[in-house]
Coordinates of C-alpha atoms in Angstrom, one line a residue:
Chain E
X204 CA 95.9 129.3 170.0
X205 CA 98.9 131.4 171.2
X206 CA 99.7 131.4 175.1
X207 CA 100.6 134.6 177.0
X208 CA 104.5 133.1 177.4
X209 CA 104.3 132.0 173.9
X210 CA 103.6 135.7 172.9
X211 CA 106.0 136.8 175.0
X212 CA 108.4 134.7 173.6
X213 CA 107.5 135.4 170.4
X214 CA 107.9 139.3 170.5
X215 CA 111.1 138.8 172.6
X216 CA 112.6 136.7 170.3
X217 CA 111.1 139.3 167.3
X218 CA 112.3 142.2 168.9
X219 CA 115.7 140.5 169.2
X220 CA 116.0 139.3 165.4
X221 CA 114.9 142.1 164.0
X222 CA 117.7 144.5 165.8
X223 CA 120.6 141.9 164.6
X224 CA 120.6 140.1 167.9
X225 CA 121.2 136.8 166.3
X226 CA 118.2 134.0 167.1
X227 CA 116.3 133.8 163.9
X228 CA 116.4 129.7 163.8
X229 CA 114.4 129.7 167.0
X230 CA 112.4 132.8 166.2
X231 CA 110.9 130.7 162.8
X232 CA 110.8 127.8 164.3
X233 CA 108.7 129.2 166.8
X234 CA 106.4 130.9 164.3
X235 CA 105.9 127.9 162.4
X236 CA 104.9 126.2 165.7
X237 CA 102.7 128.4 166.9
X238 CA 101.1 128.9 163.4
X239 CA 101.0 132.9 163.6
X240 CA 101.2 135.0 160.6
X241 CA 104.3 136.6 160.2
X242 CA 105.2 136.7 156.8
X243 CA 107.1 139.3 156.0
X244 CA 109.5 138.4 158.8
X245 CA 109.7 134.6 158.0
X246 CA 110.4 135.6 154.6
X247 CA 113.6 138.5 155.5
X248 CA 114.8 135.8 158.2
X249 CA 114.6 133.1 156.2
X250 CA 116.0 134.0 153.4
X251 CA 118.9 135.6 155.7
X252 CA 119.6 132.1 157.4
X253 CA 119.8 130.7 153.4
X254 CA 121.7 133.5 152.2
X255 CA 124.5 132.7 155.2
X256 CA 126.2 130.0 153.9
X257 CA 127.7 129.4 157.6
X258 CA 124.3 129.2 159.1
X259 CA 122.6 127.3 156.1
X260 CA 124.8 123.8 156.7
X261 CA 124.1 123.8 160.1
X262 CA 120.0 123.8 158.8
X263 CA 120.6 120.4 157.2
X264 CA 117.0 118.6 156.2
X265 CA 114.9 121.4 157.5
X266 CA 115.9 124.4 154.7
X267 CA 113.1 122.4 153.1
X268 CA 110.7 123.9 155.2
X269 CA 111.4 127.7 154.2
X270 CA 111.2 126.4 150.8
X271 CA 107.9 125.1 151.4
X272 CA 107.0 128.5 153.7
X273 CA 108.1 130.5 150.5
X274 CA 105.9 128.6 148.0
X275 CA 102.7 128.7 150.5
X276 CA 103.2 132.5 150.0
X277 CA 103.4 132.3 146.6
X278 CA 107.2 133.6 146.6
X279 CA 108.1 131.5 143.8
X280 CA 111.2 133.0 142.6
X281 CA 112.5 132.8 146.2
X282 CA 111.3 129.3 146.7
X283 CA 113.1 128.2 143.6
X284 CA 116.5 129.7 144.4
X285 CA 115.9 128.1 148.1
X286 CA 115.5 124.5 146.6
X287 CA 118.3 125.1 144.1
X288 CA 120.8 126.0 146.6
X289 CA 119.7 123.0 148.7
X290 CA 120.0 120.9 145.7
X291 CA 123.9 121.8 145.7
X292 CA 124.5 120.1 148.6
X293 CA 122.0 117.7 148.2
X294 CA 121.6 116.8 144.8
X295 CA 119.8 113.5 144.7
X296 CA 117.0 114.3 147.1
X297 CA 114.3 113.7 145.8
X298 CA 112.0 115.7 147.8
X299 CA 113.8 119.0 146.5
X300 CA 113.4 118.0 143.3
X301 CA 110.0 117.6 143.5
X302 CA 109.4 120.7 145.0
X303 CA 111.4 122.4 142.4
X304 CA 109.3 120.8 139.7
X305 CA 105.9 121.3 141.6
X306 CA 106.9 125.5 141.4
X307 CA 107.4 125.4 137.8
X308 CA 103.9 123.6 137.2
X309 CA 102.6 126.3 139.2
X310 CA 103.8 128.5 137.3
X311 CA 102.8 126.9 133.9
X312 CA 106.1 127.0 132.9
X313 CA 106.1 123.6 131.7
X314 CA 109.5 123.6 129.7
X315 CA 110.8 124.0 132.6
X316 CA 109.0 121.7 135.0
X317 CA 109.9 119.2 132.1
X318 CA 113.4 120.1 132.1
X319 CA 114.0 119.6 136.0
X320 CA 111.6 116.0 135.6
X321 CA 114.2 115.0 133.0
X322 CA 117.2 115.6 135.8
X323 CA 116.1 113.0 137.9
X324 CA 113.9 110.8 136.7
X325 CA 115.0 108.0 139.7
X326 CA 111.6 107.4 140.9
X327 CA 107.9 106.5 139.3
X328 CA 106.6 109.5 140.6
X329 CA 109.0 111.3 138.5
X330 CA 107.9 109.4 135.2
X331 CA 104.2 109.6 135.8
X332 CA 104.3 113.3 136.2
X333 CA 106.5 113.5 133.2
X334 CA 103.9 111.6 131.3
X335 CA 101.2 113.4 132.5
X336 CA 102.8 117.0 131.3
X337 CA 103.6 115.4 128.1
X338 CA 99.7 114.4 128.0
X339 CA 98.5 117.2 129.1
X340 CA 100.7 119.4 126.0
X341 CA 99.7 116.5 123.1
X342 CA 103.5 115.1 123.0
X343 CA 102.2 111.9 122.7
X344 CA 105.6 110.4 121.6
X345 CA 107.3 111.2 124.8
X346 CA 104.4 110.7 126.7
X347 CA 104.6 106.6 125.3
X348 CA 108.4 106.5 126.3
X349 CA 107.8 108.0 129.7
X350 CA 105.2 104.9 130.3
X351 CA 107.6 102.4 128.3
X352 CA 110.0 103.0 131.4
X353 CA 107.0 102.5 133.7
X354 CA 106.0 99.4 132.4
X355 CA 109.9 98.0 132.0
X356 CA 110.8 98.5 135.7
X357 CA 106.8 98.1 136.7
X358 CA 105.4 95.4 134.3
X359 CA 102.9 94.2 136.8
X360 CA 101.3 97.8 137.3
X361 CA 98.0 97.7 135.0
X362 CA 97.4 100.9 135.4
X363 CA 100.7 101.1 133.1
X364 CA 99.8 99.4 130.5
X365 CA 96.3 101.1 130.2
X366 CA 97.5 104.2 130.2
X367 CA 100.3 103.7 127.4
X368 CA 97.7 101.9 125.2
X369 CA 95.8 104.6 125.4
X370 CA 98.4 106.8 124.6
X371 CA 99.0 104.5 121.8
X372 CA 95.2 104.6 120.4
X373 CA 95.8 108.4 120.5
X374 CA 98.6 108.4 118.1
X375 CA 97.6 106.7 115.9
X376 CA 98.6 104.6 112.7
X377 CA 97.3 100.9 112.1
X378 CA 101.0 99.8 114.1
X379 CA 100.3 101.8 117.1
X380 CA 96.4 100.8 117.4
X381 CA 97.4 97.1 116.8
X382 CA 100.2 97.5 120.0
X383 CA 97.4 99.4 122.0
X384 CA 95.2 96.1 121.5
X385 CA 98.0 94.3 123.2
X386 CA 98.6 96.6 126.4
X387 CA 94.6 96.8 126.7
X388 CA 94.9 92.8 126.6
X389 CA 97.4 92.9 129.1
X390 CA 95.9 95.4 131.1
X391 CA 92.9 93.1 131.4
X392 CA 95.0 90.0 132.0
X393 CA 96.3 91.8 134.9
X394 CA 93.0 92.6 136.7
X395 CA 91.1 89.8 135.8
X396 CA 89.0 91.1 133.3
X397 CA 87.4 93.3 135.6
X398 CA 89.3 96.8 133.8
X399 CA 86.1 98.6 132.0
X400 CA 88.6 100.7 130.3
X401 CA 90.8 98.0 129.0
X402 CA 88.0 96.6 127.5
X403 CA 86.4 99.3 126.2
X404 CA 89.8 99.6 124.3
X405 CA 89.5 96.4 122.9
X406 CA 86.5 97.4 121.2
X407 CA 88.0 100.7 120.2
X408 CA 90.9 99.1 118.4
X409 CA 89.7 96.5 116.7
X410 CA 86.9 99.0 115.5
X411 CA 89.5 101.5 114.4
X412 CA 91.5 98.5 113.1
X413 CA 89.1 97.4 110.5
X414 CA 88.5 100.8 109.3
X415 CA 92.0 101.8 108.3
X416 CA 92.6 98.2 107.2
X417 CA 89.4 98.3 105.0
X418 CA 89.9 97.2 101.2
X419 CA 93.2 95.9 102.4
X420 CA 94.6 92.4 102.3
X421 CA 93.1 90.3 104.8
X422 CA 96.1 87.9 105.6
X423 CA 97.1 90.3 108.8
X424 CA 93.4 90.8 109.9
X425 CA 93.0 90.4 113.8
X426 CA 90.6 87.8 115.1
X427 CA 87.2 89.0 115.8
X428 CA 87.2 87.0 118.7
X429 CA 89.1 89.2 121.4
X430 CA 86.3 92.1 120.4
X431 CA 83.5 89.8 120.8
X432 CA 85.1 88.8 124.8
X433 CA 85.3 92.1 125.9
X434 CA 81.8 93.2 123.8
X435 CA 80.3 90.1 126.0
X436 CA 82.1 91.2 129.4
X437 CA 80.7 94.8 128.8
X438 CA 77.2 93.4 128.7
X439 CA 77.6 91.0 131.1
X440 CA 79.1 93.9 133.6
X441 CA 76.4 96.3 132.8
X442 CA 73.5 94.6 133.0
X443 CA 74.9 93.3 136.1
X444 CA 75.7 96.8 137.8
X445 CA 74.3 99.3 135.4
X446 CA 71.3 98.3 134.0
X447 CA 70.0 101.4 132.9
X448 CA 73.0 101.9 130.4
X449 CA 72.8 98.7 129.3
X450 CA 71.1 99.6 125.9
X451 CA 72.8 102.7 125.4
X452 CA 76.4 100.0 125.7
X453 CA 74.5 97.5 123.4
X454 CA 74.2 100.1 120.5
X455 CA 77.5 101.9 121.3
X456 CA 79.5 98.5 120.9
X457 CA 77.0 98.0 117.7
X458 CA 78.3 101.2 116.0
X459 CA 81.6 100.4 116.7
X460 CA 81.5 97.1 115.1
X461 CA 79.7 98.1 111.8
X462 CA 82.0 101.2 111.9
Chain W
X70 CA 79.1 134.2 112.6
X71 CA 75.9 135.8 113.4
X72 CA 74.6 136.9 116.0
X73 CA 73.9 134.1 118.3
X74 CA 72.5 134.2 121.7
X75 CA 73.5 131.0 123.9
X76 CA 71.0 130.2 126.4
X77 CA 72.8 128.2 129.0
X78 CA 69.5 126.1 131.9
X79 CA 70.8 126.2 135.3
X80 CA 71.3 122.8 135.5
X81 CA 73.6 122.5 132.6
X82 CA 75.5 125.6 134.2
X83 CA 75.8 124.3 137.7
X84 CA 76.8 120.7 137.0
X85 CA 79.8 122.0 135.0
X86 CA 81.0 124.2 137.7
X87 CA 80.7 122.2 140.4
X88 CA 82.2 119.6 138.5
X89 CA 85.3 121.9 137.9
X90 CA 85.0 122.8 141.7
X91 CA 84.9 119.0 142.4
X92 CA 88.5 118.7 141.1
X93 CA 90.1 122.1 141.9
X94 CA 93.4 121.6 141.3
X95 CA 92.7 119.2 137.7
X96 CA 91.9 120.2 134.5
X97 CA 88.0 119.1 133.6
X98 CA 85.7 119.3 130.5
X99 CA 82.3 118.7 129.5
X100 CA 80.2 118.7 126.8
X101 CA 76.8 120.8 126.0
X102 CA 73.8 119.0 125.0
X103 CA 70.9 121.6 123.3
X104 CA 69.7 122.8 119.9
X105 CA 68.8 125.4 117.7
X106 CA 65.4 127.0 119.1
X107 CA 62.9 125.8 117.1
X108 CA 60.8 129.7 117.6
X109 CA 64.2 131.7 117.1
X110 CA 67.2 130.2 114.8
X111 CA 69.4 132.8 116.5
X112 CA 69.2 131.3 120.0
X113 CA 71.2 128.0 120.6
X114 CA 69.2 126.6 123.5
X115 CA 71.7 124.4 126.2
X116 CA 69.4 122.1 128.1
X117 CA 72.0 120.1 129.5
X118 CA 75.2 119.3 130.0
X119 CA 77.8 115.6 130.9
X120 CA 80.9 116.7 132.4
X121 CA 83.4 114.3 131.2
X122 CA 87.1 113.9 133.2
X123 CA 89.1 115.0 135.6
X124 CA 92.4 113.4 134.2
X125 CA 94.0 112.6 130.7
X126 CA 92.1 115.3 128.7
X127 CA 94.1 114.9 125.8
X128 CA 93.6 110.9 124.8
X129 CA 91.2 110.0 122.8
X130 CA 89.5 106.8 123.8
X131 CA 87.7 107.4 126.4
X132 CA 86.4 110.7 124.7
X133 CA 85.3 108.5 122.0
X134 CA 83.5 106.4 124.1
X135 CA 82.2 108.8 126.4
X136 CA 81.1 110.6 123.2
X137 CA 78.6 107.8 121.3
X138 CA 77.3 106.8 124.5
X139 CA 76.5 110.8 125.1
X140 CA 74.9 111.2 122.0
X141 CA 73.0 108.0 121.8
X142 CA 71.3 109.0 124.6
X143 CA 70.4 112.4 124.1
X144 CA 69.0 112.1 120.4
X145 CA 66.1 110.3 121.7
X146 CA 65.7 114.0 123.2
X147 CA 65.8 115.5 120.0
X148 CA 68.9 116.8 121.2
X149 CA 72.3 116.5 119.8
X150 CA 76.2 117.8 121.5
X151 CA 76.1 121.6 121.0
X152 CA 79.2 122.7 122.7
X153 CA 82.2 121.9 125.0
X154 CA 83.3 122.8 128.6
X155 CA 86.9 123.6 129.6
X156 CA 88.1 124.0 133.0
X157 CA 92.5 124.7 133.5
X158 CA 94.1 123.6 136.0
X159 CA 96.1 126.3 137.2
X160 CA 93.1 129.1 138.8
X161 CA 94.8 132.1 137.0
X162 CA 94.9 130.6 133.5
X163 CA 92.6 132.1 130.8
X164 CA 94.0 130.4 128.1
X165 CA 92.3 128.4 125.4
X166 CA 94.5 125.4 125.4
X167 CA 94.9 123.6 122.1
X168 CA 93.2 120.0 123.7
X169 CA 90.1 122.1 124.2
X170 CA 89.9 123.6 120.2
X171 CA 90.9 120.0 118.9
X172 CA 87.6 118.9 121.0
X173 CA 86.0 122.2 119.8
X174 CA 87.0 121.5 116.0
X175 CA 85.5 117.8 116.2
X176 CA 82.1 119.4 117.4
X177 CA 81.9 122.1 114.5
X178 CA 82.1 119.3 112.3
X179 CA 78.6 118.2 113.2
X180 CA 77.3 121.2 114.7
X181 CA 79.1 124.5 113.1
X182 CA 77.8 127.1 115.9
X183 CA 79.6 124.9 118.5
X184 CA 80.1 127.2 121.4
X185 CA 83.6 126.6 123.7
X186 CA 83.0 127.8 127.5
X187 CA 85.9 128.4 129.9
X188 CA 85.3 128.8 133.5
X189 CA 86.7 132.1 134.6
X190 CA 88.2 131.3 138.0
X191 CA 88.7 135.1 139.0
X192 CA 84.8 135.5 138.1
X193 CA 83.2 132.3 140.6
X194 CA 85.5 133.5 143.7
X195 CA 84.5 137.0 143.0
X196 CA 80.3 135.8 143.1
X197 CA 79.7 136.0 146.6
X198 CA 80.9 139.8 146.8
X199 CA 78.3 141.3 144.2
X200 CA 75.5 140.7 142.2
X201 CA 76.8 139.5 138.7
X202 CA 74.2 137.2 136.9
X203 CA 76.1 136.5 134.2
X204 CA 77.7 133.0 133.6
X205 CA 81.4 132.4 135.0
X206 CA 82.6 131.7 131.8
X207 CA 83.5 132.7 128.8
X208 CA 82.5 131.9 125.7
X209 CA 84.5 131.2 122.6
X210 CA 83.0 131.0 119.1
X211 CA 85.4 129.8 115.4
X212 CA 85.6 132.7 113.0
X213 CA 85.4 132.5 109.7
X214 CA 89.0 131.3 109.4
X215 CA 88.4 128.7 111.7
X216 CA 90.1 130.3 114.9
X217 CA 89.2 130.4 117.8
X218 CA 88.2 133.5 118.7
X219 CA 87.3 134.9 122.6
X220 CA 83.2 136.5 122.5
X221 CA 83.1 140.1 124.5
X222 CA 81.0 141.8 125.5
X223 CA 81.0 144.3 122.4
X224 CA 80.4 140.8 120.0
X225 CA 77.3 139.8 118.2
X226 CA 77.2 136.8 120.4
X227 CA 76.0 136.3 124.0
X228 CA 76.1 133.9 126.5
X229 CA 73.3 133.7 129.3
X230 CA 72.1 131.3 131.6
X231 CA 68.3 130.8 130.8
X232 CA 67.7 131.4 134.8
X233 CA 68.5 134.9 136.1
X234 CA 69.2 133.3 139.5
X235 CA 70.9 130.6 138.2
X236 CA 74.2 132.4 140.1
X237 CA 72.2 132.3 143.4
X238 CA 71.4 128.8 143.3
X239 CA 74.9 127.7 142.3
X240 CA 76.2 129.5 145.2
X241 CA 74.0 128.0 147.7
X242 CA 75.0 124.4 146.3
X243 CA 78.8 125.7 146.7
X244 CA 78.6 126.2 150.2
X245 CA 76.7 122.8 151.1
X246 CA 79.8 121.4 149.5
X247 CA 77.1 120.0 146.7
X248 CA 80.1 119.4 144.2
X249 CA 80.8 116.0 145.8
X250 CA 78.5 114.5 144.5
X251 CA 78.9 115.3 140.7
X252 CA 79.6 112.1 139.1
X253 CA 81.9 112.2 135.4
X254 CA 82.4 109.8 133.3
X255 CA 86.1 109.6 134.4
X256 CA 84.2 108.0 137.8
X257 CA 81.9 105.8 135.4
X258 CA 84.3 104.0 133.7
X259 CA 86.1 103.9 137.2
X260 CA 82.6 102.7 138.6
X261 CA 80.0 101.7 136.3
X262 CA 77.3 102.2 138.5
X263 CA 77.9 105.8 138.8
X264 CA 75.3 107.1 136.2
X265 CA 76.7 110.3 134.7
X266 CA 73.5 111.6 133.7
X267 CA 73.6 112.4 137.4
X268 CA 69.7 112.0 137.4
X269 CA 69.5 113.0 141.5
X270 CA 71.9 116.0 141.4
X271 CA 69.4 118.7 141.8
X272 CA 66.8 116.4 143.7

């Protein structure tokens, strides 16, 4: 709620800025505290203030906020040239970039989002996202190097490893299904056994294993015995907490293995 | 393709779109569970519906999963998948993306009338300021040349939700903020002891 002095203020302070008397900082900070809708004038100030190369240094941290005004409004055009003039002077932070990427996602414009990712991929965040686009358009190949960098500076992440071999199993190809049994191995490893998923995966692979492999030579056949563990934890988990499933999981793990 | 008249129940409508109103800013999907009519081969009949996940759409093993377990359950039903459900992320986009026609493809192979829906954003905000009845989707059918191809309102097909109030109803669950307690399968293999039949939804 808006005070009677903070509405005087605020059309003082309006009145001021809009006839070239200087004193748009304090004028959108003040609109930004009190919450009121203003947007046309945020958005001429604003981008006034960014446009001044003089007045935008002495911003410093806070020209994210008009970025962040601008996207609210949907201005993503403007928002974008706001973060990319930021990004001159600040071009490792990591916020910005993030920012930048989140408008192009908005946008669909995944090329691009993908583009700006690849710029500065210095965090997790950054590779996850990544991944996640590359998911998200059936690039599984760069989706499985994205969380091959996750895993290398992460190995102990399970969430990782599940979500490469699952990649993996997507792909495709006797090689890729038998390094998918290995992540969903790990992935169990690292939460105790507990990962439904990861053992779900198990059963997956070695299912889709056997099929491609049938009629082959036996010498590299996996052994059943890893299927049968997680087959056994399923049950064991299900009739613990889902009972009700538990026959539809007993004939689901059945097809897989005669599959 | 003839012309086919998809009769969508209310429950298999709602739970899809308060699914996709669960997770507004993911993509989600679903599959439809019906049959041919037994009195009218030109009506597909969509009793029910499993909305699926909320993350990942494109891999395959938990779809996989997700699909025996589906079917296994609903044969004993005399019931078999019939369709798929497709929600974007992004609220403007109309677009048939090509994760939702792979999933689409799979289905024709066991059932050839296979009917893709695509929750129309622009269509559910709209509800609450008129009196449409008809479904906030739209519905996509394969062509003879396998593509996928978007059904108007000139085409031979239809899509209808067996209930004419079935808009009404999913209304009032919106505003009671209903969609939080949709369970997917995303949440079952999460949580195995959330059931994604979601047996007490509509209780």
């Amino acid at each position: 709620m808006v005070t009677k002095t903070e509405e005087t203020q605020l059309n003082r302070l309006e009145n001021q800025v809009d006839n070239g008397g200087g004193g748009a900082w304090e004028y959108l900070c003040l609109v930004k505290k009190l919450k009121v809708r203003r947007p046309d004038k945020v958005l001429r100030h604003g981008l006034s203030i960014l446009n001044d190369p003089k007045k935008r240094s002495a911003l410093g941290p806070d020209g994210r906020l008009e970025g962040i005004l601008l996207e609210a409004k949907g201005l993503w055009a403007e928002a974008e040239k706001a973060y990319s003039s930021l990004l001159e002077d600040n071009p490792l932070d990591p916020v910005l970039h993030k920012r930048r990427v989140a408008i192009a996602k908005a946008q669909g414009n995944f090329p691009t989002a993908i583009e700006w990712l690849n710029k500065f991929m210095a965090d997790h965040d950054a590779w996850r996202e990544l991944a996640e686009i590359y998911v998200s358009l059936q690039m599984y190949k760069q989706a499985a190097f994205c969380y091959e960098e996750l895993i290398l500076s992460q190995p102990t992440v399970p969430l990782y490893h599940l979500a490469y071999a699952d990649v993996l199993y997507t792909l495709g190809g006797v090689e890729n299904i038998l390094l998918a049994k290995k992540y969903y191995a790990s992935a169990i490893d690292l939460t105790g056994g507990k990962n439904t998923k990861a053992l779900f995966g198990i059963c997956l692979c070695s299912s889709a294993i056997a099929q491609l492999t049938k009629g082959r030579n036996k010498e590299d056949k996996e052994s059943p015995e890893l299927q049968s563990l997680a087959a056994a934890a399923l049950e064991k988990d299900y009739k613990q907490r889902a009972p009700a499933k538990l026959l539809l999981l007993t004939s689901a793990l059945k097809s897989l293995k005669t599959s | 393709m003839g012309e086919l008249k998809y009769e969508l129940s209310q429950n298999a409508y709602i739970k899809l779109v308060l699914h996709a109103r669960k997770h507004k800013t993911a993509a989600v999907n679903g599959v439809l569970l019906g049959r041919v009519s037994p009195q009218n081969d030109a009506v597909v009949e969509i009793a029910d519906s499993v909305p699926l996940f909320h993350s990942h759409l494109g891999l395959l093993p938990n779809l996989e999963i997700s699909l025996i377990m589906i079917e296994e359950h609903y044969s004993a039903q005399g019931l078999g998948i019939v369709g798929y459900f497709h929600a974007n992320e992004r609220f403007d986009d109309l677009e048939l993306d090509s994760i939702a026609k792979n999933i689409g493809n799979h289905i024709c192979r066991y059932f050839p009338q296979c009917a893709v829906l695509l929750l129309d954003n622009k269509k559910l905000e709209a509800l609450p300021k008129g009196k449409d009845r008809s479904p906030v989707m739209q519905l996509y059918i394969r062509d003879a040349s396998k593509n996928w191809k978007l059904v108007g309102s000139d085409g031979g097909c239809q899509l209808l939700t067996k209930e004419p109030a079935a808009n009404v109803v999913l209304m009032d669950y919106i505003s009671s903020e209903k969609w939080q307690d949709v369970v997917d399968f995303d949440d079952h293999l999460d949580d195995i002891s959330k059931d994604w039949l979601n047996p007490d939804l509509f209780k």
